[in-house]
mmCIF file with all atom_site columns, C-alpha atoms in Angstrom:
data_model
loop_
_atom_site.group_PDB
_atom_site.id
_atom_site.type_symbol
_atom_site.label_atom_id
_atom_site.label_alt_id
_atom_site.label_comp_id
_atom_site.label_asym_id
_atom_site.label_entity_id
_atom_site.label_seq_id
_atom_site.pdbx_PDB_ins_code
_atom_site.Cartn_x
_atom_site.Cartn_y
_atom_site.Cartn_z
_atom_site.occupancy
_atom_site.B_iso_or_equiv
_atom_site.pdbx_formal_charge
_atom_site.auth_seq_id
_atom_site.auth_comp_id
_atom_site.auth_asym_id
_atom_site.auth_atom_id
_atom_site.pdbx_PDB_model_num
ATOM 1   C CA . MET A 1 1   ? -14.961 3.419   -10.806 1.00 0.00 ? 1383 MET A CA 1
ATOM 2   C CA . ASP A 1 2   ? -11.480 1.138   -11.269 1.00 0.00 ? 1384 ASP A CA 1
ATOM 3   C CA . ARG A 1 3   ? -8.645  0.933   -8.969  1.00 0.00 ? 1385 ARG A CA 1
ATOM 4   C CA . HIS A 1 4   ? -5.208  1.506   -10.584 1.00 0.00 ? 1386 HIS A CA 1
ATOM 5   C CA . THR A 1 5   ? -1.780  1.100   -10.056 1.00 0.00 ? 1387 THR A CA 1
ATOM 6   C CA . ILE A 1 6   ? 1.151   2.792   -11.216 1.00 0.00 ? 1388 ILE A CA 1
ATOM 7   C CA . SER A 1 7   ? 4.878   2.260   -11.024 1.00 0.00 ? 1389 SER A CA 1
ATOM 8   C CA . VAL A 1 8   ? 6.606   5.291   -10.969 1.00 0.00 ? 1390 VAL A CA 1
ATOM 9   C CA . LEU A 1 9   ? 10.844  5.165   -11.148 1.00 0.00 ? 1391 LEU A CA 1
ATOM 10  C CA . THR A 1 10  ? 12.640  8.452   -10.059 1.00 0.00 ? 1392 THR A CA 1
ATOM 11  C CA . ASN A 1 11  ? 15.570  10.026  -9.210  1.00 0.00 ? 1393 ASN A CA 1
ATOM 12  C CA . ASP A 1 12  ? 16.082  9.798   -5.418  1.00 0.00 ? 1394 ASP A CA 1
ATOM 13  C CA . HIS A 1 13  ? 16.015  13.613  -4.834  1.00 0.00 ? 1395 HIS A CA 1
ATOM 14  C CA . PRO A 1 14  ? 14.350  15.740  -2.147  1.00 0.00 ? 1396 PRO A CA 1
ATOM 15  C CA . GLY A 1 15  ? 11.071  17.533  -3.404  1.00 0.00 ? 1397 GLY A CA 1
ATOM 16  C CA . VAL A 1 16  ? 9.767   14.548  -5.985  1.00 0.00 ? 1398 VAL A CA 1
ATOM 17  C CA . LEU A 1 17  ? 7.247   13.319  -3.954  1.00 0.00 ? 1399 LEU A CA 1
ATOM 18  C CA . GLN A 1 18  ? 5.954   16.568  -3.624  1.00 0.00 ? 1400 GLN A CA 1
ATOM 19  C CA . ARG A 1 19  ? 5.711   17.283  -7.358  1.00 0.00 ? 1401 ARG A CA 1
ATOM 20  C CA . VAL A 1 20  ? 4.178   13.689  -7.757  1.00 0.00 ? 1402 VAL A CA 1
ATOM 21  C CA . ALA A 1 21  ? 1.330   14.516  -5.217  1.00 0.00 ? 1403 ALA A CA 1
ATOM 22  C CA . ASN A 1 22  ? 0.801   17.843  -6.453  1.00 0.00 ? 1404 ASN A CA 1
ATOM 23  C CA . LEU A 1 23  ? -0.124  16.826  -9.867  1.00 0.00 ? 1405 LEU A CA 1
ATOM 24  C CA . PHE A 1 24  ? -2.542  14.173  -8.701  1.00 0.00 ? 1406 PHE A CA 1
ATOM 25  C CA . SER A 1 25  ? -3.787  17.291  -6.468  1.00 0.00 ? 1407 SER A CA 1
ATOM 26  C CA . ARG A 1 26  ? -3.853  19.709  -8.867  1.00 0.00 ? 1408 ARG A CA 1
ATOM 27  C CA . ARG A 1 27  ? -6.095  16.954  -11.427 1.00 0.00 ? 1409 ARG A CA 1
ATOM 28  C CA . GLY A 1 28  ? -8.261  16.718  -8.594  1.00 0.00 ? 1410 GLY A CA 1
ATOM 29  C CA . TYR A 1 29  ? -7.309  13.003  -8.496  1.00 0.00 ? 1411 TYR A CA 1
ATOM 30  C CA . ASN A 1 30  ? -6.982  11.125  -4.747  1.00 0.00 ? 1412 ASN A CA 1
ATOM 31  C CA . ILE A 1 31  ? -4.328  8.721   -4.202  1.00 0.00 ? 1413 ILE A CA 1
ATOM 32  C CA . GLU A 1 32  ? -5.443  5.898   -2.277  1.00 0.00 ? 1414 GLU A CA 1
ATOM 33  C CA . SER A 1 33  ? -1.785  5.091   -1.547  1.00 0.00 ? 1415 SER A CA 1
ATOM 34  C CA . ILE A 1 34  ? 1.553   5.752   -2.171  1.00 0.00 ? 1416 ILE A CA 1
ATOM 35  C CA . THR A 1 35  ? 4.727   3.821   -1.479  1.00 0.00 ? 1417 THR A CA 1
ATOM 36  C CA . VAL A 1 36  ? 7.993   5.227   -1.890  1.00 0.00 ? 1418 VAL A CA 1
ATOM 37  C CA . GLY A 1 37  ? 11.558  3.367   -1.692  1.00 0.00 ? 1419 GLY A CA 1
ATOM 38  C CA . GLY A 1 38  ? 14.988  2.106   -3.223  1.00 0.00 ? 1420 GLY A CA 1
ATOM 39  C CA . CYS A 1 39  ? 15.124  0.124   -5.580  1.00 0.00 ? 1421 CYS A CA 1
ATOM 40  C CA . GLU A 1 40  ? 17.324  -1.992  -8.084  1.00 0.00 ? 1422 GLU A CA 1
ATOM 41  C CA . ILE A 1 41  ? 19.029  1.120   -9.180  1.00 0.00 ? 1423 ILE A CA 1
ATOM 42  C CA . GLU A 1 42  ? 21.393  3.297   -6.856  1.00 0.00 ? 1424 GLU A CA 1
ATOM 43  C CA . ASN A 1 43  ? 20.301  6.823   -6.825  1.00 0.00 ? 1425 ASN A CA 1
ATOM 44  C CA . LEU A 1 44  ? 16.945  6.031   -7.902  1.00 0.00 ? 1426 LEU A CA 1
ATOM 45  C CA . SER A 1 45  ? 13.686  5.600   -6.008  1.00 0.00 ? 1427 SER A CA 1
ATOM 46  C CA . ARG A 1 46  ? 10.431  3.862   -6.689  1.00 0.00 ? 1428 ARG A CA 1
ATOM 47  C CA . MET A 1 47  ? 6.706   4.761   -6.157  1.00 0.00 ? 1429 MET A CA 1
ATOM 48  C CA . ILE A 1 48  ? 3.929   2.496   -6.395  1.00 0.00 ? 1430 ILE A CA 1
ATOM 49  C CA . ILE A 1 49  ? 0.855   4.622   -6.670  1.00 0.00 ? 1431 ILE A CA 1
ATOM 50  C CA . VAL A 1 50  ? -2.646  3.376   -6.193  1.00 0.00 ? 1432 VAL A CA 1
ATOM 51  C CA . ALA A 1 51  ? -5.804  5.445   -7.292  1.00 0.00 ? 1433 ALA A CA 1
ATOM 52  C CA . ALA A 1 52  ? -9.084  5.205   -8.101  1.00 0.00 ? 1434 ALA A CA 1
ATOM 53  C CA . GLY A 1 53  ? -10.981 6.295   -11.716 1.00 0.00 ? 1435 GLY A CA 1
ATOM 54  C CA . ASN A 1 54  ? -11.405 5.480   -14.995 1.00 0.00 ? 1436 ASN A CA 1
ATOM 55  C CA . ARG A 1 55  ? -9.222  4.487   -17.740 1.00 0.00 ? 1437 ARG A CA 1
ATOM 56  C CA . GLN A 1 56  ? -8.814  8.087   -19.716 1.00 0.00 ? 1438 GLN A CA 1
ATOM 57  C CA . MET A 1 57  ? -7.945  9.345   -16.163 1.00 0.00 ? 1439 MET A CA 1
ATOM 58  C CA . ARG A 1 58  ? -4.900  7.166   -15.564 1.00 0.00 ? 1440 ARG A CA 1
ATOM 59  C CA . ASP A 1 59  ? -3.443  7.706   -19.175 1.00 0.00 ? 1441 ASP A CA 1
ATOM 60  C CA . GLN A 1 60  ? -3.959  11.127  -18.483 1.00 0.00 ? 1442 GLN A CA 1
ATOM 61  C CA . LEU A 1 61  ? -1.902  10.997  -15.205 1.00 0.00 ? 1443 LEU A CA 1
ATOM 62  C CA . ILE A 1 62  ? 0.654   8.754   -16.819 1.00 0.00 ? 1444 ILE A CA 1
ATOM 63  C CA . LEU A 1 63  ? 1.264   11.328  -19.715 1.00 0.00 ? 1445 LEU A CA 1
ATOM 64  C CA . GLN A 1 64  ? 1.815   14.200  -17.169 1.00 0.00 ? 1446 GLN A CA 1
ATOM 65  C CA . LEU A 1 65  ? 3.620   12.338  -14.616 1.00 0.00 ? 1447 LEU A CA 1
ATOM 66  C CA . ASN A 1 66  ? 6.418   11.509  -17.931 1.00 0.00 ? 1448 ASN A CA 1
ATOM 67  C CA . LYS A 1 67  ? 6.363   15.718  -17.989 1.00 0.00 ? 1449 LYS A CA 1
ATOM 68  C CA . LEU A 1 68  ? 7.780   16.110  -14.627 1.00 0.00 ? 1450 LEU A CA 1
ATOM 69  C CA . ILE A 1 69  ? 11.652  16.916  -13.730 1.00 0.00 ? 1451 ILE A CA 1
ATOM 70  C CA . ASP A 1 70  ? 13.277  13.699  -11.917 1.00 0.00 ? 1452 ASP A CA 1
ATOM 71  C CA . VAL A 1 71  ? 10.630  11.132  -13.141 1.00 0.00 ? 1453 VAL A CA 1
ATOM 72  C CA . ILE A 1 72  ? 12.513  8.637   -15.574 1.00 0.00 ? 1454 ILE A CA 1
ATOM 73  C CA . GLN A 1 73  ? 9.730   6.040   -16.237 1.00 0.00 ? 1455 GLN A CA 1
ATOM 74  C CA . VAL A 1 74  ? 5.961   5.676   -15.765 1.00 0.00 ? 1456 VAL A CA 1
ATOM 75  C CA . THR A 1 75  ? 4.360   2.298   -15.893 1.00 0.00 ? 1457 THR A CA 1
ATOM 76  C CA . PRO A 1 76  ? 1.015   1.108   -15.585 1.00 0.00 ? 1458 PRO A CA 1
ATOM 77  C CA . LEU A 1 77  ? 0.504   -2.357  -13.529 1.00 0.00 ? 1459 LEU A CA 1
ATOM 78  C CA . ASP A 1 78  ? -2.925  -2.917  -14.422 1.00 0.00 ? 1460 ASP A CA 1
ATOM 79  C CA . ALA A 1 79  ? -2.184  -4.504  -18.036 1.00 0.00 ? 1461 ALA A CA 1
ATOM 80  C CA . ALA A 1 80  ? -0.397  -7.357  -16.957 1.00 0.00 ? 1462 ALA A CA 1
ATOM 81  C CA . PRO A 1 81  ? -0.323  -9.536  -14.024 1.00 0.00 ? 1463 PRO A CA 1
ATOM 82  C CA . LYS A 1 82  ? 1.191   -7.993  -10.731 1.00 0.00 ? 1464 LYS A CA 1
ATOM 83  C CA . LEU A 1 83  ? 1.493   -9.156  -7.370  1.00 0.00 ? 1465 LEU A CA 1
ATOM 84  C CA . SER A 1 84  ? 0.678   -6.704  -4.794  1.00 0.00 ? 1466 SER A CA 1
ATOM 85  C CA . ARG A 1 85  ? 1.319   -6.688  -0.973  1.00 0.00 ? 1467 ARG A CA 1
ATOM 86  C CA . GLU A 1 86  ? 0.375   -4.348  1.774   1.00 0.00 ? 1468 GLU A CA 1
ATOM 87  C CA . LEU A 1 87  ? 1.953   -4.630  5.274   1.00 0.00 ? 1469 LEU A CA 1
ATOM 88  C CA . MET A 1 88  ? -0.608  -4.086  8.290   1.00 0.00 ? 1470 MET A CA 1
ATOM 89  C CA . LEU A 1 89  ? 0.253   -3.795  12.075  1.00 0.00 ? 1471 LEU A CA 1
ATOM 90  C CA . MET A 1 90  ? -2.820  -3.799  14.520  1.00 0.00 ? 1472 MET A CA 1
ATOM 91  C CA . LYS A 1 91  ? -2.793  -3.466  18.152  1.00 0.00 ? 1473 LYS A CA 1
ATOM 92  C CA . LEU A 1 92  ? -5.262  -5.034  19.610  1.00 0.00 ? 1474 LEU A CA 1
ATOM 93  C CA . ARG A 1 93  ? -6.895  -5.243  23.624  1.00 0.00 ? 1475 ARG A CA 1
ATOM 94  C CA . ALA A 1 94  ? -5.921  -8.815  24.436  1.00 0.00 ? 1476 ALA A CA 1
ATOM 95  C CA . THR A 1 95  ? -6.743  -10.340 27.752  1.00 0.00 ? 1477 THR A CA 1
ATOM 96  C CA . PRO A 1 96  ? -5.030  -13.313 28.601  1.00 0.00 ? 1478 PRO A CA 1
ATOM 97  C CA . GLY A 1 97  ? -8.350  -15.405 28.167  1.00 0.00 ? 1479 GLY A CA 1
ATOM 98  C CA . GLN A 1 98  ? -8.701  -13.826 24.499  1.00 0.00 ? 1480 GLN A CA 1
ATOM 99  C CA . ARG A 1 99  ? -4.813  -14.211 23.307  1.00 0.00 ? 1481 ARG A CA 1
ATOM 100 C CA . GLN A 1 100 ? -5.168  -17.833 22.118  1.00 0.00 ? 1482 GLN A CA 1
ATOM 101 C CA . GLU A 1 101 ? -8.479  -17.131 20.228  1.00 0.00 ? 1483 GLU A CA 1
ATOM 102 C CA . ILE A 1 102 ? -6.526  -13.983 18.591  1.00 0.00 ? 1484 ILE A CA 1
ATOM 103 C CA . ILE A 1 103 ? -3.796  -16.248 18.038  1.00 0.00 ? 1485 ILE A CA 1
ATOM 104 C CA . SER A 1 104 ? -5.088  -19.118 16.264  1.00 0.00 ? 1486 SER A CA 1
ATOM 105 C CA . ILE A 1 105 ? -7.199  -16.288 14.097  1.00 0.00 ? 1487 ILE A CA 1
ATOM 106 C CA . ALA A 1 106 ? -3.913  -14.825 13.048  1.00 0.00 ? 1488 ALA A CA 1
ATOM 107 C CA . GLU A 1 107 ? -2.276  -18.061 11.999  1.00 0.00 ? 1489 GLU A CA 1
ATOM 108 C CA . THR A 1 108 ? -5.564  -18.594 10.030  1.00 0.00 ? 1490 THR A CA 1
ATOM 109 C CA . PHE A 1 109 ? -4.041  -15.575 7.701   1.00 0.00 ? 1491 PHE A CA 1
ATOM 110 C CA . HIS A 1 110 ? -0.590  -16.689 7.949   1.00 0.00 ? 1492 HIS A CA 1
ATOM 111 C CA . CYS A 1 111 ? 0.233   -13.813 10.717  1.00 0.00 ? 1493 CYS A CA 1
ATOM 112 C CA . THR A 1 112 ? 2.710   -13.077 12.789  1.00 0.00 ? 1494 THR A CA 1
ATOM 113 C CA . ILE A 1 113 ? 2.385   -12.001 16.474  1.00 0.00 ? 1495 ILE A CA 1
ATOM 114 C CA . ALA A 1 114 ? 5.137   -9.002  16.314  1.00 0.00 ? 1496 ALA A CA 1
ATOM 115 C CA . ASP A 1 115 ? 4.789   -8.235  20.219  1.00 0.00 ? 1497 ASP A CA 1
ATOM 116 C CA . VAL A 1 116 ? 2.709   -8.985  23.098  1.00 0.00 ? 1498 VAL A CA 1
ATOM 117 C CA . GLY A 1 117 ? 2.111   -7.028  26.401  1.00 0.00 ? 1499 GLY A CA 1
ATOM 118 C CA . MET A 1 118 ? 0.150   -7.652  29.682  1.00 0.00 ? 1500 MET A CA 1
ATOM 119 C CA . GLU A 1 119 ? -3.129  -6.463  27.867  1.00 0.00 ? 1501 GLU A CA 1
ATOM 120 C CA . ALA A 1 120 ? -2.416  -5.858  24.462  1.00 0.00 ? 1502 ALA A CA 1
ATOM 121 C CA . LEU A 1 121 ? -0.719  -7.899  21.605  1.00 0.00 ? 1503 LEU A CA 1
ATOM 122 C CA . ILE A 1 122 ? 0.219   -6.637  18.065  1.00 0.00 ? 1504 ILE A CA 1
ATOM 123 C CA . VAL A 1 123 ? -0.346  -8.605  14.576  1.00 0.00 ? 1505 VAL A CA 1
ATOM 124 C CA . GLN A 1 124 ? 1.672   -8.339  11.593  1.00 0.00 ? 1506 GLN A CA 1
ATOM 125 C CA . VAL A 1 125 ? 0.000   -9.197  8.493   1.00 0.00 ? 1507 VAL A CA 1
ATOM 126 C CA . VAL A 1 126 ? 1.653   -9.062  4.863   1.00 0.00 ? 1508 VAL A CA 1
ATOM 127 C CA . GLY A 1 127 ? -1.422  -9.743  1.980   1.00 0.00 ? 1509 GLY A CA 1
ATOM 128 C CA . LYS A 1 128 ? -3.496  -8.373  -0.316  1.00 0.00 ? 1510 LYS A CA 1
ATOM 129 C CA . THR A 1 129 ? -5.538  -5.332  0.838   1.00 0.00 ? 1511 THR A CA 1
ATOM 130 C CA . ALA A 1 130 ? -8.768  -7.416  0.935   1.00 0.00 ? 1512 ALA A CA 1
ATOM 131 C CA . GLN A 1 131 ? -7.433  -10.128 2.732   1.00 0.00 ? 1513 GLN A CA 1
ATOM 132 C CA . ASN A 1 132 ? -5.964  -7.376  5.171   1.00 0.00 ? 1514 ASN A CA 1
ATOM 133 C CA . ASN A 1 133 ? -9.591  -6.167  5.240   1.00 0.00 ? 1515 ASN A CA 1
ATOM 134 C CA . ALA A 1 134 ? -10.883 -9.426  5.918   1.00 0.00 ? 1516 ALA A CA 1
ATOM 135 C CA . LEU A 1 135 ? -8.669  -10.054 8.732   1.00 0.00 ? 1517 LEU A CA 1
ATOM 136 C CA . LEU A 1 136 ? -9.191  -6.625  10.419  1.00 0.00 ? 1518 LEU A CA 1
ATOM 137 C CA . GLN A 1 137 ? -12.985 -7.319  10.425  1.00 0.00 ? 1519 GLN A CA 1
ATOM 138 C CA . LEU A 1 138 ? -12.588 -10.394 12.022  1.00 0.00 ? 1520 LEU A CA 1
ATOM 139 C CA . LEU A 1 139 ? -9.931  -9.092  15.008  1.00 0.00 ? 1521 LEU A CA 1
ATOM 140 C CA . LYS A 1 140 ? -11.787 -5.346  15.479  1.00 0.00 ? 1522 LYS A CA 1
ATOM 141 C CA . PRO A 1 141 ? -14.396 -6.999  17.619  1.00 0.00 ? 1523 PRO A CA 1
ATOM 142 C CA . TYR A 1 142 ? -11.575 -7.648  20.408  1.00 0.00 ? 1524 TYR A CA 1
ATOM 143 C CA . GLY A 1 143 ? -10.771 -4.179  20.711  1.00 0.00 ? 1525 GLY A CA 1
ATOM 144 C CA . LEU A 1 144 ? -8.615  -2.588  18.123  1.00 0.00 ? 1526 LEU A CA 1
ATOM 145 C CA . LEU A 1 145 ? -6.224  -0.078  19.632  1.00 0.00 ? 1527 LEU A CA 1
ATOM 146 C CA . GLU A 1 146 ? -4.329  1.438   16.650  1.00 0.00 ? 1528 GLU A CA 1
ATOM 147 C CA . LEU A 1 147 ? -4.043  0.505   13.213  1.00 0.00 ? 1529 LEU A CA 1
ATOM 148 C CA . THR A 1 148 ? -1.297  1.673   10.682  1.00 0.00 ? 1530 THR A CA 1
ATOM 149 C CA . ARG A 1 149 ? -1.315  0.225   7.314   1.00 0.00 ? 1531 ARG A CA 1
ATOM 150 C CA . THR A 1 150 ? 1.674   0.722   4.464   1.00 0.00 ? 1532 THR A CA 1
ATOM 151 C CA . GLY A 1 151 ? -0.896  0.962   1.535   1.00 0.00 ? 1533 GLY A CA 1
ATOM 152 C CA . GLU A 1 152 ? -0.017  -1.192  -1.571  1.00 0.00 ? 1534 GLU A CA 1
ATOM 153 C CA . THR A 1 153 ? 3.414   -2.076  -2.925  1.00 0.00 ? 1535 THR A CA 1
ATOM 154 C CA . ALA A 1 154 ? 3.280   -3.868  -6.269  1.00 0.00 ? 1536 ALA A CA 1
ATOM 155 C CA . MET A 1 155 ? 5.617   -5.343  -8.920  1.00 0.00 ? 1537 MET A CA 1
ATOM 156 C CA . SER A 1 156 ? 4.572   -7.200  -12.529 1.00 0.00 ? 1538 SER A CA 1
ATOM 157 C CA . ARG A 1 157 ? 4.886   -10.957 -12.568 1.00 0.00 ? 1539 ARG A CA 1
ATOM 158 C CA . PRO A 1 158 ? 7.859   -12.297 -14.403 1.00 0.00 ? 1540 PRO A CA 1
#
């Protein structure tokens, strides 16, 4: 099954996200990740939706999304080169003896140590989902206390 990234430009009104999510639900498609935020045009929002499925499913979703009220534009980002990133925050157990080792691994992945406590620290990483997964597998054995991920956001390359 392929992963598809779709950019959806919408009016910034209450209920738009629910209508989009309901469309996926009614069709039986799972949203792997969705990011929503303001964009370059005032009073509009951009959703970046990642979903798994075949190309026929993606094309059907695009047709259905274009029929929704408040949807301005739907663009599949699979066809052209795109830049995509995900923000991930990991709270790790870190004794004073482990900290330098964790920081060294984090530096290899160009991460930031966002916060440090007596027995834990928070690593912040912005990268491709696969890179973030690799870092997570390396740091998990230190004691993963909490994890949060934004999901993928993307745009076509200039």
